[in-house]
Short mmCIF file of C-alpha atoms in Angstrom, two decimals:
data_model
loop_
_atom_site.label_atom_id
_atom_site.label_comp_id
_atom_site.label_asym_id
_atom_site.label_seq_id
_atom_site.Cartn_x
_atom_site.Cartn_y
_atom_site.Cartn_z
CA MET N 1 16.90 28.03 12.32
CA LYS N 2 15.61 30.60 14.73
CA GLN N 3 15.05 29.53 18.28
CA GLU N 4 11.27 29.43 17.92
CA ASP N 5 11.28 27.59 14.56
CA HIS N 6 10.04 24.04 14.13
CA ILE N 7 10.56 21.71 11.19
CA SER N 8 7.82 19.27 10.15
CA ASN N 9 9.22 15.91 9.17
CA ALA N 10 7.94 13.10 6.94
CA SER N 11 8.06 9.37 7.67
CA PHE N 12 7.51 6.11 5.88
CA VAL N 13 6.88 2.74 7.47
CA LEU N 14 7.93 -0.74 6.35
CA GLY N 15 5.96 -3.55 8.00
CA ALA N 16 5.06 -2.84 11.66
CA THR N 17 1.68 -3.27 13.31
CA GLY N 18 -1.41 -1.25 12.46
CA LYS N 19 -1.05 0.76 15.66
CA GLU N 20 2.60 1.51 14.92
CA ARG N 21 1.77 2.63 11.38
CA GLN N 22 -0.99 4.89 12.70
CA GLU N 23 1.42 6.45 15.19
CA ALA N 24 4.05 7.00 12.50
CA ARG N 25 1.57 8.88 10.31
CA LYS N 26 0.99 11.53 12.96
CA THR N 27 2.60 14.93 12.44
CA HIS N 28 5.72 15.43 14.53
CA ASN N 29 7.56 18.71 15.04
CA CYS N 30 11.33 18.66 15.51
CA ALA N 31 12.66 21.59 17.52
CA GLY N 32 16.28 22.59 17.04
CA ILE N 33 18.81 24.80 18.78
CA ALA N 34 19.44 28.07 16.94
CA ILE N 35 22.80 28.84 15.33
CA GLU N 36 23.80 32.42 14.64
CA GLY N 37 24.14 33.60 11.07
CA SER N 38 22.17 32.64 7.96
CA PRO N 39 22.17 29.88 5.33
CA MET N 40 24.25 32.19 3.12
CA ASP N 41 27.12 31.68 5.58
CA ILE N 42 27.26 27.93 4.88
CA GLU N 43 29.60 26.47 2.28
CA ALA N 44 30.05 22.82 1.28
CA LEU N 45 33.30 21.20 0.17
CA THR N 46 32.79 17.86 -1.56
CA LEU N 47 36.33 17.29 -2.77
CA ALA N 48 36.68 13.54 -2.03
CA LEU N 49 40.27 14.21 -0.95
CA ASP N 50 40.45 10.77 0.65
CA ILE N 51 40.53 9.28 -2.87
CA GLY N 52 42.92 9.63 -5.76
CA ASP N 53 45.68 12.01 -6.81
CA ILE N 54 45.98 15.09 -4.58
CA SER N 55 49.41 16.23 -5.77
CA ASP N 56 48.14 19.31 -7.64
CA MET N 57 45.42 20.61 -5.32
CA ASP N 58 47.29 23.88 -4.82
CA THR N 59 46.49 24.75 -8.44
CA GLY N 60 42.72 24.48 -7.83
CA VAL N 61 39.92 21.94 -7.73
CA ASN N 62 39.78 21.31 -11.48
CA VAL N 63 42.54 18.69 -11.21
CA HIS N 64 40.32 16.63 -8.89
CA GLN N 65 37.18 17.13 -10.95
CA LYS N 66 37.98 14.10 -13.11
CA LEU N 67 37.64 11.90 -10.03
CA LEU N 68 34.26 13.44 -9.19
CA ASP N 69 33.21 12.82 -12.81
CA GLU N 70 34.09 9.14 -12.35
CA LEU N 71 32.50 8.82 -8.91
CA PHE N 72 29.16 10.26 -10.05
CA ALA N 73 29.20 9.17 -13.69
CA GLU N 74 25.76 7.54 -13.38
CA PHE N 75 24.15 10.80 -12.24
CA PRO N 76 24.10 13.36 -15.07
CA GLY N 77 24.75 16.92 -13.94
CA VAL N 78 25.82 15.96 -10.42
CA PRO N 79 29.62 16.20 -10.96
CA ASP N 80 29.29 19.66 -12.56
CA GLY N 81 27.03 20.83 -9.73
CA ILE N 82 29.49 19.64 -7.10
CA GLY N 83 32.33 21.29 -9.00
CA GLU N 84 30.61 24.67 -9.04
CA THR N 85 29.79 24.40 -5.33
CA ASN N 86 33.42 23.58 -4.55
CA LYS N 87 34.72 26.52 -6.57
CA HIS N 88 32.38 28.90 -4.76
CA ALA N 89 33.45 27.56 -1.36
CA LEU N 90 37.16 27.88 -2.16
CA VAL N 91 36.69 31.46 -3.36
CA ARG N 92 35.04 32.24 0.00
CA LEU N 93 37.98 30.64 1.83
CA GLN N 94 40.44 32.77 -0.13
CA GLU N 95 38.41 35.90 0.70
CA VAL N 96 38.73 35.08 4.40
CA LYS N 97 42.43 35.97 4.18
CA ALA N 98 41.35 39.58 3.67
CA THR N 99 38.08 39.72 5.60
CA GLN N 100 39.31 37.66 8.58
CA GLU N 101 35.83 36.18 8.86
CA PRO N 102 35.76 33.34 11.43
CA ILE N 103 35.49 29.84 9.99
CA ARG N 104 33.83 26.89 11.70
CA MET N 105 34.47 23.46 10.19
CA TRP N 106 32.54 20.26 10.90
CA VAL N 107 34.08 16.77 10.90
CA CYS N 108 33.47 13.26 12.12
CA ALA N 109 36.76 11.93 13.47
CA SER N 110 36.39 8.56 11.75
CA ASN N 111 35.67 10.06 8.33
CA PRO N 112 38.81 10.37 6.17
CA GLU N 113 37.14 12.63 3.58
CA GLU N 114 36.19 15.19 6.23
CA LEU N 115 39.57 15.02 7.98
CA CYS N 116 41.34 15.56 4.65
CA GLY N 117 39.09 18.56 4.06
CA LEU N 118 39.99 19.97 7.48
CA TYR N 119 43.72 19.56 6.89
CA TYR N 120 43.46 20.98 3.36
CA ALA N 121 41.57 24.05 4.62
CA CYS N 122 44.21 24.62 7.31
CA HIS N 123 46.87 24.35 4.61
CA LEU N 124 45.09 27.01 2.54
CA LEU N 125 44.67 29.30 5.57
CA VAL N 126 47.90 28.51 7.39
CA ASP N 127 49.06 32.15 7.37
CA ALA N 128 45.60 33.76 7.54
CA LEU N 129 44.59 35.76 10.62
CA ALA N 130 40.98 34.56 10.48
CA PRO N 131 39.90 32.59 13.56
CA LEU N 132 39.40 28.88 12.83
CA SER N 133 37.44 26.37 14.86
CA VAL N 134 36.31 22.78 14.42
CA VAL N 135 33.24 20.88 15.61
CA ARG N 136 34.20 17.24 16.11
CA VAL N 137 30.89 15.44 16.05
CA PRO N 138 30.87 12.49 18.48
CA GLU N 139 30.68 9.12 16.75
CA GLN N 140 28.01 7.91 19.18
CA ILE N 141 25.39 10.00 20.94
CA GLU N 142 22.78 8.87 23.45
CA LYS N 143 19.29 10.15 22.65
CA ASP N 144 15.78 9.00 23.58
CA ASN N 145 17.01 5.76 25.17
CA GLY N 146 19.03 4.89 22.09
CA ILE N 147 22.42 5.37 20.48
CA ILE N 148 22.88 7.47 17.34
CA SER N 149 26.02 6.67 15.33
CA TYR N 150 27.50 9.19 12.90
CA HIS N 151 30.04 8.12 10.27
CA SER N 152 29.72 11.41 8.40
CA THR N 153 28.29 14.88 8.99
CA ARG N 154 25.99 14.06 6.06
CA ASP N 155 24.17 11.72 8.46
CA ILE N 156 23.09 14.61 10.72
CA VAL N 157 19.56 15.92 10.28
CA PRO N 158 19.58 19.72 9.85
CA GLU N 159 17.77 20.56 13.08
CA ALA N 160 20.35 18.61 15.12
CA PHE N 161 23.41 20.65 14.10
CA GLY N 162 22.87 23.35 16.69
CA ALA N 163 23.22 20.92 19.59
CA TYR N 164 26.70 19.88 18.48
CA THR N 165 28.15 23.39 18.57
CA ALA N 166 28.86 22.51 22.22
CA CYS N 167 31.67 20.34 20.77
CA GLU N 168 33.30 23.31 19.02
CA GLU N 169 36.96 24.00 19.82
CA PRO N 170 39.32 26.67 18.49
CA ILE N 171 42.17 25.67 16.20
CA SER N 172 45.26 27.36 17.59
CA GLU N 173 48.01 28.73 15.34
CA LEU N 174 50.21 25.79 16.32
CA ARG N 175 47.53 23.20 15.58
CA ARG N 176 46.72 24.94 12.30
CA ARG N 177 50.34 24.49 11.24
CA VAL N 178 50.37 20.86 12.40
CA TYR N 179 47.25 20.14 10.33
CA ALA N 180 48.72 22.00 7.36
CA ASN N 181 51.93 19.94 7.63
CA THR N 182 49.86 16.77 7.87
CA TRP N 183 48.24 17.71 4.57
CA VAL N 184 51.65 18.34 2.99
CA GLY N 185 52.73 14.88 4.14
CA LEU N 186 49.65 13.28 2.58
CA VAL N 187 50.32 15.13 -0.68
CA HIS N 188 53.94 13.95 -0.68
CA GLU N 189 52.79 10.36 -0.12
CA ASN N 190 49.93 10.73 -2.65
CA ALA N 191 48.52 7.26 -2.01
CA PRO N 192 45.55 6.03 -4.07
CA LEU N 193 43.37 6.03 -0.95
CA ARG N 194 43.36 7.58 2.53
CA ALA N 195 41.61 6.08 5.57
CA VAL N 196 41.51 6.43 9.35
CA ILE N 197 43.35 3.51 10.94
CA ASN N 198 43.57 3.37 14.76
CA GLY N 199 42.70 7.05 14.90
CA SER N 200 45.34 8.16 12.37
CA LEU N 201 44.82 9.28 8.78
CA MET N 202 47.12 7.33 6.48
CA GLY N 203 47.65 6.40 2.84
CA LEU N 204 46.57 2.96 1.62
CA PRO N 205 46.29 0.95 -1.63
CA LYS N 206 43.12 1.40 -3.65
CA ASP N 207 41.90 -2.14 -2.90
CA PHE N 208 42.09 -1.68 0.88
CA TYR N 209 38.31 -2.05 1.41
CA ASP N 210 37.98 -5.05 -0.91
CA PHE N 211 38.37 -7.48 1.99
CA ALA N 212 35.15 -6.15 3.54
CA LEU N 213 33.27 -6.44 0.25
CA ARG N 214 34.42 -10.05 -0.16
CA ALA N 215 33.45 -10.90 3.42
CA ASN N 216 29.87 -9.76 2.71
CA MET N 217 29.38 -11.63 -0.56
CA PRO N 218 27.02 -14.61 -0.34
CA ASP N 219 27.64 -17.71 -2.44
CA GLY N 220 24.64 -17.12 -4.70
CA LYS N 221 23.58 -14.11 -6.73
CA PHE N 222 22.98 -10.80 -4.96
CA LYS N 223 22.24 -7.15 -5.65
CA VAL N 224 25.11 -4.68 -5.57
CA ALA N 225 22.98 -2.44 -3.34
CA GLN N 226 22.79 -5.15 -0.67
CA LEU N 227 26.53 -5.70 -0.73
CA ILE N 228 27.34 -1.99 -0.48
CA GLY N 229 24.74 -1.37 2.23
CA LYS N 230 26.02 -4.17 4.45
CA THR N 231 29.63 -3.07 4.03
CA LEU N 232 28.81 0.57 4.81
CA GLY N 233 27.26 -0.51 8.09
CA GLN N 234 30.50 -2.22 9.15
CA ILE N 235 33.22 0.20 8.03
CA PRO N 236 33.08 3.87 9.07
CA GLY N 237 34.37 6.52 6.73
CA VAL N 238 34.16 4.79 3.37
CA GLY N 239 31.62 6.14 0.87
CA ASP N 240 29.14 4.15 -1.19
CA ARG N 241 30.45 5.58 -4.45
CA TRP N 242 33.98 4.30 -3.83
CA LEU N 243 32.66 0.83 -2.93
CA PHE N 244 30.61 0.89 -6.14
CA LEU N 245 33.77 1.64 -8.15
CA ARG N 246 35.50 -1.28 -6.44
CA VAL N 247 32.60 -3.58 -7.38
CA LYS N 248 32.93 -2.37 -10.99
CA ALA N 249 36.67 -3.16 -10.84
CA MET N 250 35.85 -6.70 -9.64
CA LEU N 251 33.46 -7.11 -12.57
CA GLU N 252 36.13 -5.92 -15.00
CA SER N 253 38.74 -8.29 -13.53
CA GLY N 254 36.37 -11.26 -13.63
CA GLU N 255 36.16 -11.73 -9.87
CA LEU N 256 32.43 -11.02 -10.12
CA ILE N 257 30.01 -12.07 -12.88
CA ARG N 258 27.10 -9.90 -14.00
CA VAL N 259 23.78 -11.76 -13.73
CA SER N 260 21.49 -8.89 -14.76
CA ALA N 261 22.17 -5.26 -15.62
CA ALA N 262 21.11 -2.32 -13.50
CA THR N 263 18.10 -0.19 -14.32
CA GLU N 264 18.88 3.22 -15.80
CA ASP N 265 17.70 5.12 -12.74
CA TYR N 266 19.36 2.94 -10.10
CA PRO N 267 22.94 1.76 -10.81
CA TYR N 268 23.11 -0.27 -7.58
CA SER N 269 20.26 -2.55 -8.74
CA GLU N 270 22.69 -4.68 -10.76
CA VAL N 271 22.66 -8.37 -9.81
CA VAL N 272 26.03 -10.15 -9.64
CA LYS N 273 27.59 -13.33 -8.28
CA ARG N 274 31.02 -14.60 -7.35
CA ASN N 275 33.23 -16.24 -9.95
CA PHE N 276 34.61 -19.17 -7.98
CA ALA N 277 37.02 -19.95 -10.80
CA TYR N 278 38.68 -16.54 -10.42
CA ARG N 279 42.24 -16.44 -9.12
CA GLN N 280 43.91 -13.21 -8.00
#
C-alpha cells in the first residue's frame, strides 16, 4: 500500500437487527500504514514444518511435499500450487546469500509452524551476510474498544500489516546461530509433531491434540466442521487441516462413526458421532 491508498472491504451479516444490517451494508474504507517496497518483494513459505518428517529438509522441499499432498488432498491443485510457491521462495532465500538483500520475517510467537519456518530460514542463512529481522506479532492487540487475538499471521488483514512493523527487531549473528541450532535440534529429534508448550517449541506425539478434540465432542451426532472450529478457538497454533487428519484417523480406528458423508465441495461437512463401545 501507498500511504494515501484505501482498501474497500466487503461484509456479510448473520442475524442482527434491521438497523445493524443497514449499517453493515454501508461502504467502509480501511486505511493502512505504508510499507516500503512492492508486492514482488513478498514471498510465502507454507512448509508445515511443525508436522511430520523434517530430517531431509536440507535436500529441498520435495521431501515434505508428500505431507502437503496429504494435508490438502481434498483440494485439487492446491498442493502443487503451494509447492511451486515454496520453491520460488527458497530460491529467493538462496539468492540472498549473494545479493545480501535484507530479509524481514513475520511470526506469531504461539504458532509452531511459523516458528519452525523462522528457525529453518536462519539455518539456511546462518553464514549469510544479509541482514535478518523478525516481526513478532503480538498475540493480543487492543483496537476500537476490543481485543484482537492472532494465532497466525494468516489472521491479519492486509492493510493492518504496516502497523506491526513497529514490532520489528533485528536478528543478531548470535541469535541467528541459536535459532539455526534450535532447528538442528528439532531435526535430530524429528518428532511427528511440534508445538509451543509454555513458550518453548518442542517435539510431541502425533495424537497430542486429540485430547482437545475429544473434549469438544458432544454425545450425539455432530458436524466435523463444528468440532474443528471449536477446537481451533481453544488451542493456538494448531491448523484446521491437521485436526481434520486426526478426525480421519479416529474414523479409521473406530473411535468415531460416520453418520453421513461430506459433500464433494466441503470435506468438513461430514457428520459423525462417538463410538461409545470403542476402547483405546
